[in-house]
PDB file of C-alpha atoms in Angstrom:
ATOM      1  CA  UNK A   1     151.433  58.246 117.211  1.00 89.00           C
ATOM      2  CA  UNK A   2     154.926  57.133 116.233  1.00 97.00           C
ATOM      3  CA  UNK A   3     155.279  54.416 113.583  1.00 98.00           C
ATOM      4  CA  UNK A   4     158.286  52.850 111.896  1.00 98.00           C
ATOM      5  CA  UNK A   5     158.575  50.176 109.212  1.00 98.00           C
ATOM      6  CA  UNK A   6     161.233  47.464 109.419  1.00 98.00           C
ATOM      7  CA  UNK A   7     162.572  45.622 106.408  1.00 98.00           C
ATOM      8  CA  UNK A   8     165.473  43.201 106.474  1.00 98.00           C
ATOM      9  CA  UNK A   9     167.775  40.947 104.491  1.00 98.00           C
ATOM     10  CA  UNK A  10     167.491  42.511 101.063  1.00 98.00           C
ATOM     11  CA  UNK A  11     170.669  40.709  99.841  1.00 98.00           C
ATOM     12  CA  UNK A  12     171.261  42.891  96.809  1.00 98.00           C
ATOM     13  CA  UNK A  13     173.650  41.384  94.238  1.00 98.00           C
ATOM     14  CA  UNK A  14     175.260  42.928  91.137  1.00 97.00           C
ATOM     15  CA  UNK A  15     172.996  43.756  88.224  1.00 96.00           C
ATOM     16  CA  UNK A  16     172.223  40.699  86.103  1.00 95.00           C
ATOM     17  CA  UNK A  17     172.866  38.225  88.934  1.00 97.00           C
ATOM     18  CA  UNK A  18     170.477  36.213  91.089  1.00 97.00           C
ATOM     19  CA  UNK A  19     171.146  35.613  94.766  1.00 96.00           C
ATOM     20  CA  UNK A  20     172.175  31.962  95.185  1.00 96.00           C
ATOM     21  CA  UNK A  21     171.367  31.523  91.495  1.00 95.00           C
ATOM     22  CA  UNK A  22     167.672  31.596  92.394  1.00 97.00           C
ATOM     23  CA  UNK A  23     166.325  34.910  93.689  1.00 97.00           C
ATOM     24  CA  UNK A  24     165.905  38.302  92.023  1.00 98.00           C
ATOM     25  CA  UNK A  25     166.473  40.298  95.184  1.00 98.00           C
ATOM     26  CA  UNK A  26     166.522  43.644  93.386  1.00 98.00           C
ATOM     27  CA  UNK A  27     163.031  43.100  91.974  1.00 98.00           C
ATOM     28  CA  UNK A  28     161.862  42.089  95.445  1.00 98.00           C
ATOM     29  CA  UNK A  29     163.262  45.258  97.026  1.00 98.00           C
ATOM     30  CA  UNK A  30     161.691  47.392  94.308  1.00 98.00           C
ATOM     31  CA  UNK A  31     158.370  45.709  95.032  1.00 98.00           C
ATOM     32  CA  UNK A  32     158.859  46.290  98.761  1.00 98.00           C
ATOM     33  CA  UNK A  33     159.427  49.999  98.203  1.00 98.00           C
ATOM     34  CA  UNK A  34     156.372  50.149  95.936  1.00 98.00           C
ATOM     35  CA  UNK A  35     154.280  48.356  98.561  1.00 98.00           C
ATOM     36  CA  UNK A  36     155.308  50.810 101.272  1.00 98.00           C
ATOM     37  CA  UNK A  37     154.584  53.829  99.085  1.00 98.00           C
ATOM     38  CA  UNK A  38     151.212  52.444  98.044  1.00 98.00           C
ATOM     39  CA  UNK A  39     150.116  51.669 101.606  1.00 98.00           C
ATOM     40  CA  UNK A  40     151.211  54.934 103.194  1.00 98.00           C
ATOM     41  CA  UNK A  41     147.784  56.600 102.790  1.00 97.00           C
ATOM     42  CA  UNK A  42     146.267  53.657 104.706  1.00 96.00           C
ATOM     43  CA  UNK A  43     148.849  53.163 107.440  1.00 97.00           C
ATOM     44  CA  UNK A  44     150.606  56.516 107.706  1.00 95.00           C
ATOM     45  CA  UNK A  45     152.029  58.747 108.770  1.00 97.00           C
ATOM     46  CA  UNK A  46     155.189  56.648 109.189  1.00 98.00           C
ATOM     47  CA  UNK A  47     158.280  58.282 110.656  1.00 98.00           C
ATOM     48  CA  UNK A  48     161.106  56.038 109.456  1.00 98.00           C
ATOM     49  CA  UNK A  49     162.098  52.819 107.698  1.00 98.00           C
ATOM     50  CA  UNK A  50     164.907  50.778 109.243  1.00 98.00           C
ATOM     51  CA  UNK A  51     166.772  48.024 107.421  1.00 98.00           C
ATOM     52  CA  UNK A  52     168.120  45.473 109.903  1.00 98.00           C
ATOM     53  CA  UNK A  53     171.068  44.100 108.028  1.00 98.00           C
ATOM     54  CA  UNK A  54     172.224  42.091 105.037  1.00 98.00           C
ATOM     55  CA  UNK A  55     171.595  44.938 102.657  1.00 98.00           C
ATOM     56  CA  UNK A  56     173.899  43.195 100.211  1.00 98.00           C
ATOM     57  CA  UNK A  57     175.163  39.693  99.517  1.00 98.00           C
ATOM     58  CA  UNK A  58     178.893  40.437  99.405  1.00 97.00           C
ATOM     59  CA  UNK A  59     179.310  43.920 100.853  1.00 98.00           C
ATOM     60  CA  UNK A  60     180.764  45.471  97.714  1.00 98.00           C
ATOM     61  CA  UNK A  61     180.497  49.164  96.734  1.00 98.00           C
ATOM     62  CA  UNK A  62     178.650  48.097  93.573  1.00 98.00           C
ATOM     63  CA  UNK A  63     175.991  46.306  95.613  1.00 98.00           C
ATOM     64  CA  UNK A  64     175.561  49.223  98.028  1.00 98.00           C
ATOM     65  CA  UNK A  65     175.157  51.600  95.101  1.00 98.00           C
ATOM     66  CA  UNK A  66     172.466  49.355  93.666  1.00 98.00           C
ATOM     67  CA  UNK A  67     170.738  49.116  97.059  1.00 98.00           C
ATOM     68  CA  UNK A  68     170.662  52.900  97.362  1.00 98.00           C
ATOM     69  CA  UNK A  69     169.377  53.282  93.816  1.00 98.00           C
ATOM     70  CA  UNK A  70     166.457  50.934  94.576  1.00 98.00           C
ATOM     71  CA  UNK A  71     165.705  52.701  97.866  1.00 98.00           C
ATOM     72  CA  UNK A  72     165.748  56.145  96.201  1.00 98.00           C
ATOM     73  CA  UNK A  73     162.078  55.719  95.235  1.00 98.00           C
ATOM     74  CA  UNK A  74     161.024  55.290  98.873  1.00 98.00           C
ATOM     75  CA  UNK A  75     158.760  58.111 100.074  1.00 98.00           C
ATOM     76  CA  UNK A  76     160.204  57.928 103.600  1.00 98.00           C
ATOM     77  CA  UNK A  77     163.575  58.476 105.269  1.00 98.00           C
ATOM     78  CA  UNK A  78     165.491  55.332 106.151  1.00 98.00           C
ATOM     79  CA  UNK A  79     168.455  54.123 108.193  1.00 98.00           C
ATOM     80  CA  UNK A  80     170.420  50.912 107.896  1.00 98.00           C
ATOM     81  CA  UNK A  81     172.312  48.445 110.068  1.00 98.00           C
ATOM     82  CA  UNK A  82     174.905  45.868 108.981  1.00 98.00           C
ATOM     83  CA  UNK A  83     174.364  42.112 108.849  1.00 98.00           C
ATOM     84  CA  UNK A  84     176.810  39.276 108.386  1.00 98.00           C
ATOM     85  CA  UNK A  85     176.718  39.603 104.585  1.00 98.00           C
ATOM     86  CA  UNK A  86     177.638  43.287 104.798  1.00 98.00           C
ATOM     87  CA  UNK A  87     181.093  44.813 105.183  1.00 98.00           C
ATOM     88  CA  UNK A  88     181.453  47.639 107.644  1.00 98.00           C
ATOM     89  CA  UNK A  89     183.858  49.993 105.834  1.00 98.00           C
ATOM     90  CA  UNK A  90     182.290  49.776 102.347  1.00 98.00           C
ATOM     91  CA  UNK A  91     178.904  50.332 104.000  1.00 98.00           C
ATOM     92  CA  UNK A  92     180.221  53.305 105.970  1.00 98.00           C
ATOM     93  CA  UNK A  93     181.703  54.793 102.825  1.00 98.00           C
ATOM     94  CA  UNK A  94     178.499  54.278 100.861  1.00 98.00           C
ATOM     95  CA  UNK A  95     176.474  56.201 103.469  1.00 98.00           C
ATOM     96  CA  UNK A  96     179.197  58.736 104.285  1.00 97.00           C
ATOM     97  CA  UNK A  97     176.890  61.613 103.304  1.00 96.00           C
ATOM     98  CA  UNK A  98     174.328  60.617 105.976  1.00 97.00           C
ATOM     99  CA  UNK A  99     174.662  62.576 109.214  1.00 97.00           C
ATOM    100  CA  UNK A 100     173.608  59.559 111.305  1.00 98.00           C
ATOM    101  CA  UNK A 101     176.390  57.302 109.954  1.00 98.00           C
ATOM    102  CA  UNK A 102     179.291  57.104 112.458  1.00 98.00           C
ATOM    103  CA  UNK A 103     182.632  58.172 111.008  1.00 97.00           C
ATOM    104  CA  UNK A 104     184.575  55.551 112.969  1.00 97.00           C
ATOM    105  CA  UNK A 105     183.887  52.425 115.021  1.00 98.00           C
ATOM    106  CA  UNK A 106     180.712  50.311 115.022  1.00 98.00           C
ATOM    107  CA  UNK A 107     177.763  51.492 112.938  1.00 98.00           C
ATOM    108  CA  UNK A 108     175.541  52.357 115.925  1.00 98.00           C
ATOM    109  CA  UNK A 109     173.003  55.180 115.911  1.00 98.00           C
ATOM    110  CA  UNK A 110     170.005  56.589 117.796  1.00 98.00           C
ATOM    111  CA  UNK A 111     166.971  58.608 116.781  1.00 98.00           C
ATOM    112  CA  UNK A 112     164.302  60.000 119.122  1.00 98.00           C
ATOM    113  CA  UNK A 113     160.625  60.279 118.263  1.00 98.00           C
ATOM    114  CA  UNK A 114     157.675  61.528 120.272  1.00 96.00           C
ATOM    115  CA  UNK A 115     156.593  58.162 121.688  1.00 97.00           C
ATOM    116  CA  UNK A 116     159.817  56.160 121.644  1.00 98.00           C
ATOM    117  CA  UNK A 117     163.455  56.158 120.601  1.00 98.00           C
ATOM    118  CA  UNK A 118     165.071  53.814 118.098  1.00 98.00           C
ATOM    119  CA  UNK A 119     168.553  52.565 118.942  1.00 98.00           C
ATOM    120  CA  UNK A 120     170.391  50.780 116.125  1.00 98.00           C
ATOM    121  CA  UNK A 121     173.218  48.414 117.029  1.00 98.00           C
ATOM    122  CA  UNK A 122     175.991  46.957 114.895  1.00 98.00           C
ATOM    123  CA  UNK A 123     176.166  43.162 115.481  1.00 98.00           C
ATOM    124  CA  UNK A 124     178.483  42.396 112.548  1.00 98.00           C
ATOM    125  CA  UNK A 125     181.415  40.078 113.231  1.00 97.00           C
ATOM    126  CA  UNK A 126     183.747  40.623 110.289  1.00 92.00           C
ATOM    127  CA  UNK A 127     184.496  37.415 108.337  1.00 89.00           C
ATOM    128  CA  UNK A 128     182.004  35.380 110.389  1.00 96.00           C
ATOM    129  CA  UNK A 129     178.310  34.543 110.131  1.00 96.00           C
ATOM    130  CA  UNK A 130     177.409  34.886 113.818  1.00 98.00           C
ATOM    131  CA  UNK A 131     176.816  38.152 115.579  1.00 98.00           C
ATOM    132  CA  UNK A 132     178.587  39.913 118.440  1.00 98.00           C
ATOM    133  CA  UNK A 133     178.194  43.251 120.174  1.00 98.00           C
ATOM    134  CA  UNK A 134     181.550  44.942 120.663  1.00 97.00           C
ATOM    135  CA  UNK A 135     182.263  46.669 123.993  1.00 98.00           C
ATOM    136  CA  UNK A 136     181.854  50.021 122.230  1.00 98.00           C
ATOM    137  CA  UNK A 137     178.378  49.013 121.035  1.00 98.00           C
ATOM    138  CA  UNK A 138     177.318  47.797 124.480  1.00 98.00           C
ATOM    139  CA  UNK A 139     178.564  51.072 125.931  1.00 98.00           C
ATOM    140  CA  UNK A 140     176.628  52.979 123.262  1.00 98.00           C
ATOM    141  CA  UNK A 141     173.458  51.062 124.172  1.00 98.00           C
ATOM    142  CA  UNK A 142     173.918  51.606 127.896  1.00 97.00           C
ATOM    143  CA  UNK A 143     174.457  55.339 127.431  1.00 97.00           C
ATOM    144  CA  UNK A 144     171.499  55.628 125.055  1.00 97.00           C
ATOM    145  CA  UNK A 145     169.091  53.871 127.401  1.00 97.00           C
ATOM    146  CA  UNK A 146     170.388  55.813 130.399  1.00 96.00           C
ATOM    147  CA  UNK A 147     169.680  59.067 128.606  1.00 97.00           C
ATOM    148  CA  UNK A 148     166.102  58.037 127.840  1.00 97.00           C
ATOM    149  CA  UNK A 149     164.944  57.709 131.441  1.00 96.00           C
ATOM    150  CA  UNK A 150     161.715  55.712 131.280  1.00 96.00           C
ATOM    151  CA  UNK A 151     161.002  56.556 127.620  1.00 97.00           C
ATOM    152  CA  UNK A 152     160.261  53.409 125.562  1.00 98.00           C
ATOM    153  CA  UNK A 153     162.816  52.182 123.034  1.00 98.00           C
ATOM    154  CA  UNK A 154     162.982  49.974 119.983  1.00 98.00           C
ATOM    155  CA  UNK A 155     166.439  48.374 119.872  1.00 98.00           C
ATOM    156  CA  UNK A 156     167.366  47.026 116.439  1.00 98.00           C
ATOM    157  CA  UNK A 157     170.218  44.785 115.278  1.00 98.00           C
ATOM    158  CA  UNK A 158     170.696  41.936 112.820  1.00 98.00           C
ATOM    159  CA  UNK A 159     171.311  38.667 114.693  1.00 98.00           C
ATOM    160  CA  UNK A 160     168.570  37.164 116.917  1.00 98.00           C
ATOM    161  CA  UNK A 161     169.639  36.701 120.548  1.00 98.00           C
ATOM    162  CA  UNK A 162     167.960  33.298 120.923  1.00 97.00           C
ATOM    163  CA  UNK A 163     167.698  29.925 119.193  1.00 96.00           C
ATOM    164  CA  UNK A 164     164.635  29.135 117.086  1.00 97.00           C
ATOM    165  CA  UNK A 165     165.170  25.458 116.288  1.00 96.00           C
ATOM    166  CA  UNK A 166     166.652  25.922 112.820  1.00 96.00           C
ATOM    167  CA  UNK A 167     170.001  24.352 113.610  1.00 94.00           C
ATOM    168  CA  UNK A 168     172.133  25.886 110.886  1.00 93.00           C
ATOM    169  CA  UNK A 169     170.892  29.386 111.713  1.00 96.00           C
ATOM    170  CA  UNK A 170     170.989  28.970 115.480  1.00 96.00           C
ATOM    171  CA  UNK A 171     174.760  28.514 115.198  1.00 95.00           C
ATOM    172  CA  UNK A 172     174.849  31.989 113.612  1.00 96.00           C
ATOM    173  CA  UNK A 173     172.762  33.891 116.133  1.00 97.00           C
ATOM    174  CA  UNK A 174     173.972  36.619 118.504  1.00 98.00           C
ATOM    175  CA  UNK A 175     176.764  35.132 120.599  1.00 97.00           C
ATOM    176  CA  UNK A 176     177.316  36.296 124.188  1.00 91.00           C
ATOM    177  CA  UNK A 177     173.776  37.645 124.253  1.00 97.00           C
ATOM    178  CA  UNK A 178     173.868  37.786 128.053  1.00 96.00           C
ATOM    179  CA  UNK A 179     175.744  41.087 127.805  1.00 97.00           C
ATOM    180  CA  UNK A 180     172.846  42.499 125.791  1.00 98.00           C
ATOM    181  CA  UNK A 181     170.414  41.302 128.455  1.00 97.00           C
ATOM    182  CA  UNK A 182     172.450  42.998 131.164  1.00 96.00           C
ATOM    183  CA  UNK A 183     172.355  46.327 129.332  1.00 96.00           C
ATOM    184  CA  UNK A 184     168.619  46.065 128.718  1.00 97.00           C
ATOM    185  CA  UNK A 185     167.892  45.219 132.345  1.00 94.00           C
ATOM    186  CA  UNK A 186     169.078  48.674 133.411  1.00 90.00           C
ATOM    187  CA  UNK A 187     166.315  50.441 131.433  1.00 94.00           C
ATOM    188  CA  UNK A 188     163.078  51.250 133.250  1.00 94.00           C
ATOM    189  CA  UNK A 189     161.005  51.886 130.118  1.00 95.00           C
ATOM    190  CA  UNK A 190     159.432  49.433 127.689  1.00 96.00           C
ATOM    191  CA  UNK A 191     161.763  47.843 125.157  1.00 97.00           C
ATOM    192  CA  UNK A 192     160.961  46.104 121.885  1.00 98.00           C
ATOM    193  CA  UNK A 193     163.822  44.240 120.220  1.00 98.00           C
ATOM    194  CA  UNK A 194     163.780  43.936 116.419  1.00 98.00           C
ATOM    195  CA  UNK A 195     166.180  41.951 114.258  1.00 98.00           C
ATOM    196  CA  UNK A 196     166.466  39.961 111.041  1.00 98.00           C
ATOM    197  CA  UNK A 197     168.837  37.254 109.758  1.00 98.00           C
ATOM    198  CA  UNK A 198     166.268  34.415 109.833  1.00 98.00           C
ATOM    199  CA  UNK A 199     164.136  35.679 106.915  1.00 98.00           C
ATOM    200  CA  UNK A 200     161.028  34.654 108.876  1.00 97.00           C
ATOM    201  CA  UNK A 201     158.470  36.326 111.153  1.00 98.00           C
ATOM    202  CA  UNK A 202     159.311  34.947 114.606  1.00 98.00           C
ATOM    203  CA  UNK A 203     158.582  36.387 118.037  1.00 98.00           C
ATOM    204  CA  UNK A 204     160.047  35.397 121.386  1.00 97.00           C
ATOM    205  CA  UNK A 205     160.993  36.817 124.760  1.00 97.00           C
ATOM    206  CA  UNK A 206     164.531  37.853 125.566  1.00 97.00           C
ATOM    207  CA  UNK A 207     165.519  39.380 128.894  1.00 94.00           C
ATOM    208  CA  UNK A 208     161.894  40.206 129.617  1.00 94.00           C
ATOM    209  CA  UNK A 209     161.270  42.016 126.316  1.00 96.00           C
ATOM    210  CA  UNK A 210     159.546  40.825 123.170  1.00 97.00           C
ATOM    211  CA  UNK A 211     161.984  40.271 120.311  1.00 98.00           C
ATOM    212  CA  UNK A 212     160.455  40.392 116.828  1.00 98.00           C
ATOM    213  CA  UNK A 213     162.333  38.831 113.908  1.00 98.00           C
ATOM    214  CA  UNK A 214     161.481  40.390 110.546  1.00 98.00           C
ATOM    215  CA  UNK A 215     160.963  38.329 107.386  1.00 98.00           C
ATOM    216  CA  UNK A 216     163.180  39.009 104.402  1.00 98.00           C
ATOM    217  CA  UNK A 217     161.959  41.014 101.440  1.00 98.00           C
ATOM    218  CA  UNK A 218     162.558  38.265  98.867  1.00 96.00           C
ATOM    219  CA  UNK A 219     162.937  34.748 100.281  1.00 97.00           C
ATOM    220  CA  UNK A 220     162.791  32.762 103.504  1.00 97.00           C
ATOM    221  CA  UNK A 221     165.159  30.532 105.402  1.00 97.00           C
ATOM    222  CA  UNK A 222     163.489  27.122 105.139  1.00 97.00           C
ATOM    223  CA  UNK A 223     161.562  26.210 108.278  1.00 96.00           C
ATOM    224  CA  UNK A 224     163.102  22.787 108.897  1.00 96.00           C
ATOM    225  CA  UNK A 225     163.736  21.913 112.536  1.00 95.00           C
ATOM    226  CA  UNK A 226     165.106  18.403 111.953  1.00 94.00           C
ATOM    227  CA  UNK A 227     168.538  17.914 113.480  1.00 90.00           C
ATOM    228  CA  UNK A 228     170.069  16.804 110.167  1.00 90.00           C
ATOM    229  CA  UNK A 229     168.575  19.610 108.055  1.00 91.00           C
ATOM    230  CA  UNK A 230     170.906  21.667 105.911  1.00 88.00           C
ATOM    231  CA  UNK A 231     170.779  25.410 105.413  1.00 91.00           C
ATOM    232  CA  UNK A 232     168.472  26.328 102.544  1.00 96.00           C
ATOM    233  CA  UNK A 233     166.092  28.949 101.219  1.00 96.00           C
ATOM    234  CA  UNK A 234     162.448  28.725 100.217  1.00 97.00           C
ATOM    235  CA  UNK A 235     160.754  31.155  97.843  1.00 96.00           C
ATOM    236  CA  UNK A 236     158.074  32.248 100.278  1.00 96.00           C
ATOM    237  CA  UNK A 237     156.523  35.718  99.910  1.00 96.00           C
ATOM    238  CA  UNK A 238     158.533  38.636 101.259  1.00 97.00           C
ATOM    239  CA  UNK A 239     157.300  40.738 104.140  1.00 98.00           C
ATOM    240  CA  UNK A 240     157.950  43.646 106.452  1.00 98.00           C
ATOM    241  CA  UNK A 241     156.935  44.773 109.930  1.00 98.00           C
ATOM    242  CA  UNK A 242     155.125  47.929 111.011  1.00 98.00           C
ATOM    243  CA  UNK A 243     155.974  48.856 114.608  1.00 98.00           C
ATOM    244  CA  UNK A 244     153.855  51.481 116.326  1.00 98.00           C
ATOM    245  CA  UNK A 245     153.146  52.926 119.740  1.00 97.00           C
ATOM    246  CA  UNK A 246     149.453  52.694 120.581  1.00 93.00           C
ATOM    247  CA  UNK A 247     147.917  53.674 123.926  1.00 89.00           C
ATOM    248  CA  UNK A 248     150.583  52.446 126.333  1.00 89.00           C
ATOM    249  CA  UNK A 249     152.578  49.826 124.434  1.00 95.00           C
ATOM    250  CA  UNK A 250     154.217  48.622 121.239  1.00 98.00           C
ATOM    251  CA  UNK A 251     152.177  46.922 118.531  1.00 97.00           C
ATOM    252  CA  UNK A 252     153.598  45.121 115.483  1.00 98.00           C
ATOM    253  CA  UNK A 253     151.862  44.309 112.192  1.00 98.00           C
ATOM    254  CA  UNK A 254     153.149  41.852 109.574  1.00 98.00           C
ATOM    255  CA  UNK A 255     152.690  43.257 106.060  1.00 98.00           C
ATOM    256  CA  UNK A 256     153.248  41.049 102.992  1.00 98.00           C
ATOM    257  CA  UNK A 257     155.122  42.463 100.027  1.00 98.00           C
ATOM    258  CA  UNK A 258     153.105  42.746  96.854  1.00 97.00           C
ATOM    259  CA  UNK A 259     149.667  43.595  95.501  1.00 96.00           C
ATOM    260  CA  UNK A 260     146.688  41.451  96.417  1.00 96.00           C
ATOM    261  CA  UNK A 261     142.979  41.431  95.442  1.00 96.00           C
ATOM    262  CA  UNK A 262     140.746  43.646  97.569  1.00 93.00           C
ATOM    263  CA  UNK A 263     139.603  45.337  99.616  1.00 92.00           C
ATOM    264  CA  UNK A 264     136.156  43.824  99.344  1.00 92.00           C
ATOM    265  CA  UNK A 265     133.313  44.917 101.629  1.00 91.00           C
ATOM    266  CA  UNK A 266     131.956  42.347 104.052  1.00 90.00           C
ATOM    267  CA  UNK A 267     128.492  42.065 102.501  1.00 82.00           C
ATOM    268  CA  UNK A 268     125.688  41.886 104.993  1.00 70.00           C
ATOM    269  CA  UNK A 269     127.828  43.121 107.841  1.00 67.00           C
ATOM    270  CA  UNK A 270     126.860  46.497 109.236  1.00 61.00           C
TER     271      UNK A 270
END
């Protein structure tokens, strides 16, 4: 049974700094890694961790080095995708020793497991907050899905392809998402879309497939759907998603970051 864990929006800043002057994102990522390692005996085996963008706040080599240092304690392999706070070339250089990191072009990759494949797409638009899929990325996706036949696929990227009612973030979603829908429509197998950017657990349909938005590891985008609401963060608990193939379909679990009391037996229940 194939399982992967998705984390997103770690927003690592230089040592000694707080993201937005408020959030210790490094401590949150360290706690996320510790949570994964602690839970592995209960939920494993897990094949891979994917990070769906915004690894860093400013896309600097210093921040990528700090991200990698924090992830070094993870007891699982991982792969990353860029978000709007990342920078493609510094990210490529930071992961240059990874065989899956493309040497040129968009940071797209694919990995095949027993039950499904994972296709990672680069939705970064340099110097902009919204997402786009370059022609090369759409071609990569089309070729990847064509090669899978009817094998299921998880397709990951950073920017959600639909609006969620948070006005400031909806302006930054995946633009020209119709081209993504066209590519997905050519695949005969099941598809689960996974993304980040919104720092919240949100699920919706896109082009006939369920799209699951992953919460951030350290803070949330404030859930404020008023038309005059500004863009802000709320210090809600971090989380991650466990995606697995069970019986004949995908299943996703929301896992909070941290340590909590329990487990306690249900007394009187046989």
